[in-house]
């Protein structure tokens, strides 16, 4: 369930441009009116959803990734597209037909890009399915409770950000444990569905139209896993505990890496508090991708993300960005997985790298071409004499050196949150403060 742009006729291209102008101008009424005009002119509602609205949302993501749209502008454009989809659903309801069955569509826990899943839900409704659309960020226990209550024929799970793959794995396993087959989609699972197969999903679809076609032929039966089966049993490489180590110590890794970066690049010491906070958030995001690469045992997931950030960031704002990224990559990799550090350090003269398998420029990224071989990264610094002094810092900037995939900035993952404060011993008076001149424990006052 991705937002990949499809070939379109000249007439559809005009509707796309009209909708694009409306969302950029934050003009909801014009956007809705343009979509209604397309339907009234004979464009099938499914084509309006997938060949007009989806390409516009894809373009929104491209503009955000290229720094031609702010986060606020991207949010506003996405909200208008969501409202347009809702208006379209009530403009010309589909003709009554025999209901095919019931489907649940949801985003995995931690995934806030709901528009691809929303498009799938609307396409399935148009094709006669009864759809329960649960929206973004659905925790697995609540999803399973819904499945017990409604008994759907299948579940459609959507995820756009690769760092949600561990939680997607838990959701897939939980759904299959109650004998509900799982169809997955979204850029997180890779353009060829490689991570869907790795995590044991029953089916994968690259886009909403393919998913609807697949469901029309029936999902394969799924059997609950054997008693005592755990998600880790499907990924034996997790037995080395590398993923658990990185996920558990991520805040400490970020802190240590930031300290070492300041020693390696003295210009960072002149950062404002806000700049330091953004840099720490970026390092935490890099650590999240490192942990996910360890979970999937796929070096390209991590190196592909670093390549994507290299294309998306603006080096003019921060001259040492690329050196910092290579150095951070080599440090984090060597601290955790020798395989990652060794396999991803390649000569800088290699050809221009392609995006990683689970990355796309759209806010809810669309499917991308098959990735090229592992992206080329220049090797990190080699030990030697004291490095030459760093160049004088540019004027302070107010952006992080690494651009995060859209949506991640506003919903930090567990690695970003500080540990909960330690609780001290509970007072024996159960939290009630003693009054002046009166003992806190009345029993003590009555004792001889």
Short mmCIF file of C-alpha atoms in Angstrom, two decimals:
data_model
loop_
_atom_site.label_atom_id
_atom_site.label_comp_id
_atom_site.label_asym_id
_atom_site.label_seq_id
_atom_site.Cartn_x
_atom_site.Cartn_y
_atom_site.Cartn_z
CA UNK A 1 0.00 0.00 0.00
CA UNK A 2 2.31 2.67 -1.30
CA UNK A 3 1.85 5.90 -3.20
CA UNK A 4 3.76 5.11 -6.37
CA UNK A 5 2.93 7.43 -9.26
CA UNK A 6 1.34 5.58 -12.17
CA UNK A 7 1.27 6.55 -15.85
CA UNK A 8 -1.64 8.86 -16.52
CA UNK A 9 -3.52 10.26 -19.45
CA UNK A 10 -3.37 13.94 -20.34
CA UNK A 11 -6.84 14.50 -18.86
CA UNK A 12 -5.87 12.95 -15.53
CA UNK A 13 -2.67 14.99 -15.49
CA UNK A 14 -4.81 18.13 -15.58
CA UNK A 15 -6.78 16.99 -12.54
CA UNK A 16 -3.53 16.16 -10.74
CA UNK A 17 -2.15 19.64 -11.39
CA UNK A 18 -5.42 21.22 -10.25
CA UNK A 19 -5.39 19.26 -6.99
CA UNK A 20 -1.71 20.03 -6.46
CA UNK A 21 -2.30 23.76 -6.81
CA UNK A 22 -5.15 23.52 -4.30
CA UNK A 23 -3.21 21.63 -1.62
CA UNK A 24 -0.22 23.96 -1.98
CA UNK A 25 -2.58 26.92 -1.51
CA UNK A 26 -4.23 25.10 1.43
CA UNK A 27 -7.57 25.52 -0.35
CA UNK A 28 -9.72 22.59 0.72
CA UNK A 29 -12.87 23.68 -1.11
CA UNK A 30 -11.08 24.00 -4.45
CA UNK A 31 -9.43 20.62 -3.89
CA UNK A 32 -12.75 18.89 -3.20
CA UNK A 33 -14.49 20.63 -6.10
CA UNK A 34 -11.76 19.53 -8.52
CA UNK A 35 -12.06 15.89 -7.46
CA UNK A 36 -15.86 16.02 -7.76
CA UNK A 37 -15.47 17.45 -11.27
CA UNK A 38 -13.30 14.47 -12.21
CA UNK A 39 -15.92 11.99 -10.98
CA UNK A 40 -18.75 13.88 -12.69
CA UNK A 41 -16.72 13.83 -15.92
CA UNK A 42 -16.66 10.03 -15.83
CA UNK A 43 -13.36 9.22 -14.10
CA UNK A 44 -13.95 6.09 -11.97
CA UNK A 45 -13.66 6.81 -8.22
CA UNK A 46 -10.90 4.21 -7.87
CA UNK A 47 -8.86 6.02 -10.51
CA UNK A 48 -9.47 9.31 -8.73
CA UNK A 49 -8.07 7.80 -5.54
CA UNK A 50 -5.04 6.07 -7.02
CA UNK A 51 -4.23 8.13 -10.12
CA UNK A 52 -5.03 11.65 -8.91
CA UNK A 53 -4.88 11.88 -5.11
CA UNK A 54 -2.04 9.39 -4.61
CA UNK A 55 0.33 11.08 -7.12
CA UNK A 56 -0.34 14.46 -5.50
CA UNK A 57 0.55 13.05 -2.09
CA UNK A 58 3.68 11.50 -3.59
CA UNK A 59 4.66 14.91 -4.94
CA UNK A 60 4.11 16.41 -1.49
CA UNK A 61 6.63 13.94 -0.12
CA UNK A 62 9.16 14.74 -2.82
CA UNK A 63 8.91 18.45 -2.06
CA UNK A 64 9.31 17.83 1.66
CA UNK A 65 12.39 15.66 1.11
CA UNK A 66 13.92 18.32 -1.16
CA UNK A 67 13.33 21.07 1.44
CA UNK A 68 10.83 22.80 -0.81
CA UNK A 69 8.08 22.26 1.78
CA UNK A 70 8.17 22.80 5.52
CA UNK A 71 6.83 20.24 7.95
CA UNK A 72 3.78 22.44 8.56
CA UNK A 73 3.09 22.75 4.82
CA UNK A 74 3.39 18.98 4.39
CA UNK A 75 0.98 18.39 7.28
CA UNK A 76 -1.53 20.82 5.81
CA UNK A 77 -1.33 19.24 2.35
CA UNK A 78 -1.74 15.74 3.77
CA UNK A 79 -4.73 16.83 5.84
CA UNK A 80 -6.43 18.28 2.76
CA UNK A 81 -5.87 15.08 0.79
CA UNK A 82 -7.36 13.11 3.68
CA UNK A 83 -10.43 15.37 3.70
CA UNK A 84 -10.76 15.02 -0.07
CA UNK A 85 -10.83 11.23 0.29
CA UNK A 86 -13.55 11.51 2.92
CA UNK A 87 -15.62 13.84 0.74
CA UNK A 88 -15.25 11.55 -2.26
CA UNK A 89 -16.59 8.60 -0.28
CA UNK A 90 -19.90 10.43 0.22
CA UNK A 91 -20.14 12.19 -3.14
CA UNK A 92 -21.35 9.20 -5.10
CA UNK A 93 -21.68 6.10 -2.90
CA UNK A 94 -21.04 2.82 -4.74
CA UNK A 95 -24.04 0.83 -5.89
CA UNK A 96 -25.31 -1.71 -3.39
CA UNK A 97 -23.80 -5.12 -4.02
CA UNK A 98 -23.35 -8.42 -2.25
CA UNK A 99 -20.77 -7.94 0.47
CA UNK A 100 -17.60 -9.91 -0.22
CA UNK A 101 -16.52 -10.16 3.38
CA UNK A 102 -14.88 -8.18 6.13
CA UNK A 103 -11.35 -6.77 6.12
CA UNK A 104 -9.44 -4.87 8.81
CA UNK A 105 -6.94 -2.26 7.60
CA UNK A 106 -4.51 -0.63 10.03
CA UNK A 107 -1.05 0.85 10.43
CA UNK A 108 1.42 -0.98 12.65
CA UNK A 109 2.25 0.36 16.08
CA UNK A 110 4.41 3.48 15.80
CA UNK A 111 3.47 4.16 12.16
CA UNK A 112 1.78 7.53 11.66
CA UNK A 113 1.57 7.59 7.84
CA UNK A 114 -2.08 6.60 7.50
CA UNK A 115 -2.90 7.88 4.01
CA UNK A 116 -1.71 4.78 2.07
CA UNK A 117 -3.81 2.55 4.35
CA UNK A 118 -6.74 4.94 3.96
CA UNK A 119 -6.53 4.68 0.18
CA UNK A 120 -6.53 0.88 0.38
CA UNK A 121 -9.56 0.93 2.67
CA UNK A 122 -11.51 3.13 0.25
CA UNK A 123 -10.58 0.99 -2.76
CA UNK A 124 -11.73 -2.14 -0.94
CA UNK A 125 -15.04 -0.46 -0.06
CA UNK A 126 -15.56 0.43 -3.71
CA UNK A 127 -15.05 -3.24 -4.56
CA UNK A 128 -17.71 -4.45 -2.13
CA UNK A 129 -15.77 -5.25 1.04
CA UNK A 130 -16.86 -4.25 4.51
CA UNK A 131 -13.78 -2.46 5.83
CA UNK A 132 -12.79 -1.61 9.38
CA UNK A 133 -10.19 1.14 8.98
CA UNK A 134 -8.37 1.56 12.29
CA UNK A 135 -6.03 4.35 11.20
CA UNK A 136 -2.50 5.09 12.34
CA UNK A 137 -0.50 3.71 15.25
CA UNK A 138 -2.52 0.66 16.28
CA UNK A 139 -0.93 -1.26 19.19
CA UNK A 140 -0.95 -5.01 18.61
CA UNK A 141 -3.05 -5.89 21.71
CA UNK A 142 -5.83 -3.53 20.60
CA UNK A 143 -5.64 -4.88 17.05
CA UNK A 144 -6.03 -8.46 18.29
CA UNK A 145 -8.96 -7.48 20.51
CA UNK A 146 -10.66 -5.99 17.44
CA UNK A 147 -10.05 -9.18 15.45
CA UNK A 148 -11.61 -11.30 18.20
CA UNK A 149 -14.67 -9.04 18.21
CA UNK A 150 -15.21 -8.77 14.44
CA UNK A 151 -13.73 -11.94 12.90
CA UNK A 152 -12.47 -10.53 9.57
CA UNK A 153 -11.30 -12.65 6.65
CA UNK A 154 -7.92 -10.89 6.59
CA UNK A 155 -5.88 -8.01 7.98
CA UNK A 156 -4.11 -5.40 5.87
CA UNK A 157 -1.11 -3.89 7.69
CA UNK A 158 0.66 -0.80 6.37
CA UNK A 159 4.06 0.62 7.32
CA UNK A 160 6.10 3.28 5.57
CA UNK A 161 9.16 3.62 7.83
CA UNK A 162 11.60 0.71 8.06
CA UNK A 163 12.29 1.25 11.76
CA UNK A 164 8.76 -0.09 12.43
CA UNK A 165 9.65 -3.55 11.11
CA UNK A 166 10.21 -5.10 14.57
CA UNK A 167 6.75 -3.98 15.72
CA UNK A 168 5.31 -5.07 12.37
CA UNK A 169 6.76 -8.53 12.99
CA UNK A 170 5.05 -8.68 16.38
CA UNK A 171 1.72 -7.64 14.83
CA UNK A 172 2.00 -10.20 12.02
CA UNK A 173 2.74 -13.00 14.47
CA UNK A 174 -0.10 -11.94 16.79
CA UNK A 175 -2.66 -11.88 13.95
CA UNK A 176 -1.58 -15.28 12.70
CA UNK A 177 -1.81 -16.65 16.24
CA UNK A 178 -5.58 -16.01 16.10
CA UNK A 179 -5.79 -17.58 12.63
CA UNK A 180 -6.25 -14.34 10.66
CA UNK A 181 -4.07 -14.10 7.52
CA UNK A 182 -2.03 -10.93 7.05
CA UNK A 183 -1.47 -8.89 3.88
CA UNK A 184 1.23 -6.23 4.29
CA UNK A 185 2.29 -3.27 2.19
CA UNK A 186 4.17 -0.01 2.34
CA UNK A 187 7.72 1.15 1.71
CA UNK A 188 8.96 -0.32 5.01
CA UNK A 189 8.70 -3.84 3.57
CA UNK A 190 10.96 -3.04 0.62
CA UNK A 191 10.08 -2.46 -3.04
CA UNK A 192 10.10 -6.21 -3.68
CA UNK A 193 8.52 -7.26 -0.38
CA UNK A 194 11.74 -8.80 0.94
CA UNK A 195 10.98 -7.89 4.55
CA UNK A 196 7.40 -9.14 4.26
CA UNK A 197 8.77 -12.58 3.42
CA UNK A 198 11.40 -12.34 6.14
CA UNK A 199 8.81 -11.54 8.80
CA UNK A 200 6.44 -14.29 7.69
CA UNK A 201 3.51 -12.28 6.29
CA UNK A 202 0.97 -14.33 4.34
CA UNK A 203 1.03 -11.92 1.38
CA UNK A 204 2.56 -8.64 0.21
CA UNK A 205 1.30 -6.07 -2.30
CA UNK A 206 3.22 -3.12 -3.77
CA UNK A 207 0.15 -0.87 -4.03
CA UNK A 208 -3.55 -0.63 -3.20
CA UNK A 209 -4.78 -1.80 -6.60
CA UNK A 210 -2.66 -4.96 -6.47
CA UNK A 211 -3.74 -5.60 -2.89
CA UNK A 212 -7.42 -5.36 -3.83
CA UNK A 213 -6.90 -7.71 -6.79
CA UNK A 214 -5.12 -10.21 -4.56
CA UNK A 215 -7.86 -10.14 -1.92
CA UNK A 216 -10.52 -10.71 -4.56
CA UNK A 217 -8.97 -14.13 -5.21
CA UNK A 218 -8.93 -15.03 -1.52
CA UNK A 219 -6.20 -15.04 1.09
CA UNK A 220 -4.42 -18.31 1.87
CA UNK A 221 -5.49 -20.09 5.03
CA UNK A 222 -3.19 -19.53 7.97
CA UNK A 223 -2.62 -21.85 10.87
CA UNK A 224 -1.75 -20.65 14.34
CA UNK A 225 1.95 -21.18 15.12
CA UNK A 226 3.01 -24.06 17.30
CA UNK A 227 2.55 -23.69 21.03
CA UNK A 228 5.39 -21.67 22.50
CA UNK A 229 6.46 -20.25 19.13
CA UNK A 230 7.98 -16.77 19.42
CA UNK A 231 8.73 -14.16 16.72
CA UNK A 232 12.44 -14.57 17.41
CA UNK A 233 12.16 -18.22 16.32
CA UNK A 234 11.71 -17.01 12.72
CA UNK A 235 14.92 -14.96 12.86
CA UNK A 236 17.67 -17.16 14.34
CA UNK A 237 20.30 -14.46 13.86
CA UNK A 238 18.69 -12.56 16.75
CA UNK A 239 20.12 -15.12 19.16
CA UNK A 240 23.38 -13.15 19.25
CA UNK A 241 21.52 -10.36 21.12
CA UNK A 242 23.03 -7.57 18.98
CA UNK A 243 19.63 -6.08 18.22
CA UNK A 244 18.59 -6.24 21.88
CA UNK A 245 21.86 -4.62 22.94
CA UNK A 246 21.50 -1.68 20.55
CA UNK A 247 17.79 -1.17 21.24
CA UNK A 248 18.32 -1.29 24.99
CA UNK A 249 21.38 0.98 25.10
CA UNK A 250 20.37 3.40 22.32
CA UNK A 251 20.25 6.51 24.57
CA UNK A 252 23.73 5.74 25.89
CA UNK A 253 25.04 5.12 22.37
CA UNK A 254 23.68 8.47 21.23
CA UNK A 255 25.23 10.30 24.17
CA UNK A 256 28.64 8.69 23.68
CA UNK A 257 28.61 9.27 19.94
CA UNK A 258 27.71 12.93 20.37
CA UNK A 259 30.59 13.36 22.82
CA UNK A 260 33.05 11.69 20.44
CA UNK A 261 31.76 13.76 17.53
CA UNK A 262 32.57 16.93 19.44
CA UNK A 263 36.11 15.66 19.97
CA UNK A 264 36.48 14.75 16.31
CA UNK A 265 34.78 17.91 14.97
CA UNK A 266 35.39 20.81 17.41
CA UNK A 267 32.96 23.03 15.46
CA UNK A 268 30.10 21.12 17.09
CA UNK A 269 31.04 22.55 20.49
CA UNK A 270 29.80 25.96 19.36
CA UNK A 271 26.30 24.67 18.65
CA UNK A 272 23.35 26.23 20.42
CA UNK A 273 21.25 24.06 22.72
CA UNK A 274 18.62 23.70 20.01
CA UNK A 275 21.20 22.59 17.45
CA UNK A 276 22.60 20.03 19.88
CA UNK A 277 19.10 18.70 20.49
CA UNK A 278 18.47 18.30 16.74
CA UNK A 279 21.82 16.56 16.31
CA UNK A 280 21.05 14.17 19.16
CA UNK A 281 17.67 13.38 17.58
CA UNK A 282 19.39 12.62 14.28
CA UNK A 283 21.89 10.33 15.96
CA UNK A 284 19.00 8.55 17.69
CA UNK A 285 17.34 8.05 14.33
CA UNK A 286 20.54 6.65 12.85
CA UNK A 287 20.70 4.28 15.81
CA UNK A 288 17.11 3.21 15.17
CA UNK A 289 18.01 2.24 11.61
CA UNK A 290 21.12 0.43 12.82
CA UNK A 291 18.99 -1.58 15.25
CA UNK A 292 16.50 -2.42 12.49
CA UNK A 293 19.32 -3.53 10.18
CA UNK A 294 20.46 -5.87 12.94
CA UNK A 295 16.90 -7.14 13.41
CA UNK A 296 16.56 -7.95 9.71
CA UNK A 297 20.22 -8.97 9.27
CA UNK A 298 20.41 -6.68 6.24
CA UNK A 299 23.35 -4.29 5.93
CA UNK A 300 21.76 -2.50 2.97
CA UNK A 301 18.90 -1.25 5.11
CA UNK A 302 21.34 0.80 7.20
CA UNK A 303 23.70 1.94 4.45
CA UNK A 304 20.77 2.76 2.20
CA UNK A 305 19.34 5.04 4.88
CA UNK A 306 22.67 6.86 5.18
CA UNK A 307 22.72 7.32 1.41
CA UNK A 308 19.17 8.71 1.48
CA UNK A 309 20.10 11.24 4.15
CA UNK A 310 23.13 12.25 2.09
CA UNK A 311 20.87 13.12 -0.83
CA UNK A 312 18.25 14.83 1.31
CA UNK A 313 20.43 17.01 3.56
CA UNK A 314 21.90 20.33 2.51
CA UNK A 315 25.70 20.18 2.88
CA UNK A 316 26.05 23.95 2.48
CA UNK A 317 24.45 24.42 5.86
CA UNK A 318 26.90 22.17 7.63
CA UNK A 319 30.24 21.55 5.87
CA UNK A 320 31.33 18.48 7.91
CA UNK A 321 27.98 16.69 7.43
CA UNK A 322 29.26 13.90 5.18
CA UNK A 323 32.41 13.36 7.22
CA UNK A 324 30.30 13.27 10.37
CA UNK A 325 27.91 10.76 8.85
CA UNK A 326 30.69 8.43 7.72
CA UNK A 327 32.42 8.71 11.08
CA UNK A 328 29.16 8.08 12.99
CA UNK A 329 28.39 5.10 10.76
CA UNK A 330 31.80 3.54 11.34
CA UNK A 331 31.67 4.14 15.10
CA UNK A 332 28.16 2.79 15.64
CA UNK A 333 28.79 -0.18 13.36
CA UNK A 334 32.06 -1.15 15.00
CA UNK A 335 30.49 -0.81 18.45
CA UNK A 336 27.79 -3.33 17.63
CA UNK A 337 28.18 -5.40 14.48
CA UNK A 338 31.52 -6.08 12.78
CA UNK A 339 29.58 -7.31 9.75
CA UNK A 340 27.86 -4.00 9.26
CA UNK A 341 31.04 -2.02 9.65
CA UNK A 342 33.01 -4.20 7.24
CA UNK A 343 30.44 -4.72 4.53
CA UNK A 344 29.38 -1.11 4.22
CA UNK A 345 32.80 0.55 4.09
CA UNK A 346 33.45 0.85 0.34
CA UNK A 347 35.59 3.11 -1.82
CA UNK A 348 34.18 6.57 -2.34
CA UNK A 349 34.83 6.33 -6.08
CA UNK A 350 32.00 3.87 -6.59
CA UNK A 351 29.03 4.78 -8.73
CA UNK A 352 26.27 7.00 -7.40
CA UNK A 353 24.32 4.93 -4.87
CA UNK A 354 20.62 4.20 -5.15
CA UNK A 355 18.07 4.56 -2.37
CA UNK A 356 17.81 1.81 0.19
CA UNK A 357 15.22 -0.93 0.03
CA UNK A 358 12.76 0.59 2.47
CA UNK A 359 13.10 4.27 1.72
CA UNK A 360 11.09 6.57 -0.52
CA UNK A 361 10.85 10.34 -0.74
CA UNK A 362 7.13 10.58 -0.22
CA UNK A 363 5.58 11.41 3.14
CA UNK A 364 3.93 8.08 2.82
CA UNK A 365 6.61 6.74 0.50
CA UNK A 366 5.71 4.94 -2.65
CA UNK A 367 7.31 1.94 -4.17
CA UNK A 368 10.72 2.58 -5.64
CA UNK A 369 12.83 0.87 -8.28
CA UNK A 370 14.84 -2.14 -7.23
CA UNK A 371 17.84 -0.97 -5.23
CA UNK A 372 21.32 -1.02 -6.63
CA UNK A 373 24.09 -2.97 -4.87
CA UNK A 374 25.12 -1.79 -1.43
CA UNK A 375 25.57 1.99 -1.47
CA UNK A 376 29.10 3.29 -1.57
CA UNK A 377 30.43 4.97 1.50
CA UNK A 378 33.88 6.37 2.01
CA UNK A 379 35.75 4.61 4.83
CA UNK A 380 35.85 6.25 8.22
CA UNK A 381 38.97 7.97 9.58
CA UNK A 382 41.96 5.75 10.26
CA UNK A 383 43.91 6.04 13.53
CA UNK A 384 46.97 8.18 13.19
CA UNK A 385 48.48 11.44 14.32
CA UNK A 386 46.34 14.22 15.70
CA UNK A 387 43.96 15.40 12.96
CA UNK A 388 44.33 18.82 11.43
CA UNK A 389 42.24 21.58 13.02
CA UNK A 390 38.65 21.65 11.82
CA UNK A 391 37.62 24.54 9.55
CA UNK A 392 35.96 27.52 11.12
CA UNK A 393 32.25 26.85 11.66
CA UNK A 394 29.69 28.39 9.37
CA UNK A 395 27.10 30.76 10.84
CA UNK A 396 24.76 28.84 13.15
CA UNK A 397 22.10 26.88 11.36
CA UNK A 398 18.80 25.82 12.75
CA UNK A 399 18.39 22.43 11.16
CA UNK A 400 19.72 19.01 11.92
CA UNK A 401 22.50 17.71 9.65
CA UNK A 402 20.44 14.60 8.86
CA UNK A 403 16.93 14.80 7.43
CA UNK A 404 14.65 12.17 8.89
CA UNK A 405 12.06 10.34 6.78
CA UNK A 406 8.82 12.28 6.88
CA UNK A 407 6.70 11.79 9.95
CA UNK A 408 9.43 10.61 12.28
CA UNK A 409 10.18 14.03 13.69
CA UNK A 410 6.91 14.37 15.53
CA UNK A 411 6.57 10.90 17.00
CA UNK A 412 9.79 9.87 18.69
CA UNK A 413 10.36 6.19 19.19
CA UNK A 414 11.40 4.50 22.43
CA UNK A 415 15.05 5.22 21.73
CA UNK A 416 14.33 8.96 21.93
CA UNK A 417 12.56 8.93 25.24
CA UNK A 418 14.50 9.32 28.48
CA UNK A 419 14.17 6.48 30.98
CA UNK A 420 11.46 6.97 33.60
CA UNK A 421 12.61 8.53 36.86
CA UNK A 422 13.49 6.16 39.65
CA UNK A 423 10.90 6.02 42.39
CA UNK A 424 11.98 6.38 45.96
CA UNK A 425 10.58 4.37 48.88
CA UNK A 426 6.89 4.86 49.48
CA UNK A 427 6.08 6.74 52.72
CA UNK A 428 4.34 4.64 55.33
CA UNK A 429 1.57 7.24 55.69
CA UNK A 430 0.39 6.44 52.12
CA UNK A 431 1.19 9.82 50.67
CA UNK A 432 -0.73 11.97 53.23
CA UNK A 433 1.32 14.70 54.76
CA UNK A 434 1.22 14.82 58.56
CA UNK A 435 -0.56 17.82 60.00
CA UNK A 436 1.37 20.19 62.26
CA UNK A 437 1.45 18.89 65.80
CA UNK A 438 -0.04 15.53 64.82
CA UNK A 439 1.90 12.30 64.19
CA UNK A 440 1.77 10.81 60.71
CA UNK A 441 1.02 7.36 62.10
CA UNK A 442 -1.85 7.34 64.58
CA UNK A 443 -1.07 3.83 65.68
CA UNK A 444 2.34 4.99 66.82
CA UNK A 445 0.68 7.74 68.84
CA UNK A 446 -1.61 5.22 70.61
CA UNK A 447 1.15 2.75 71.44
CA UNK A 448 2.45 2.87 75.05
#
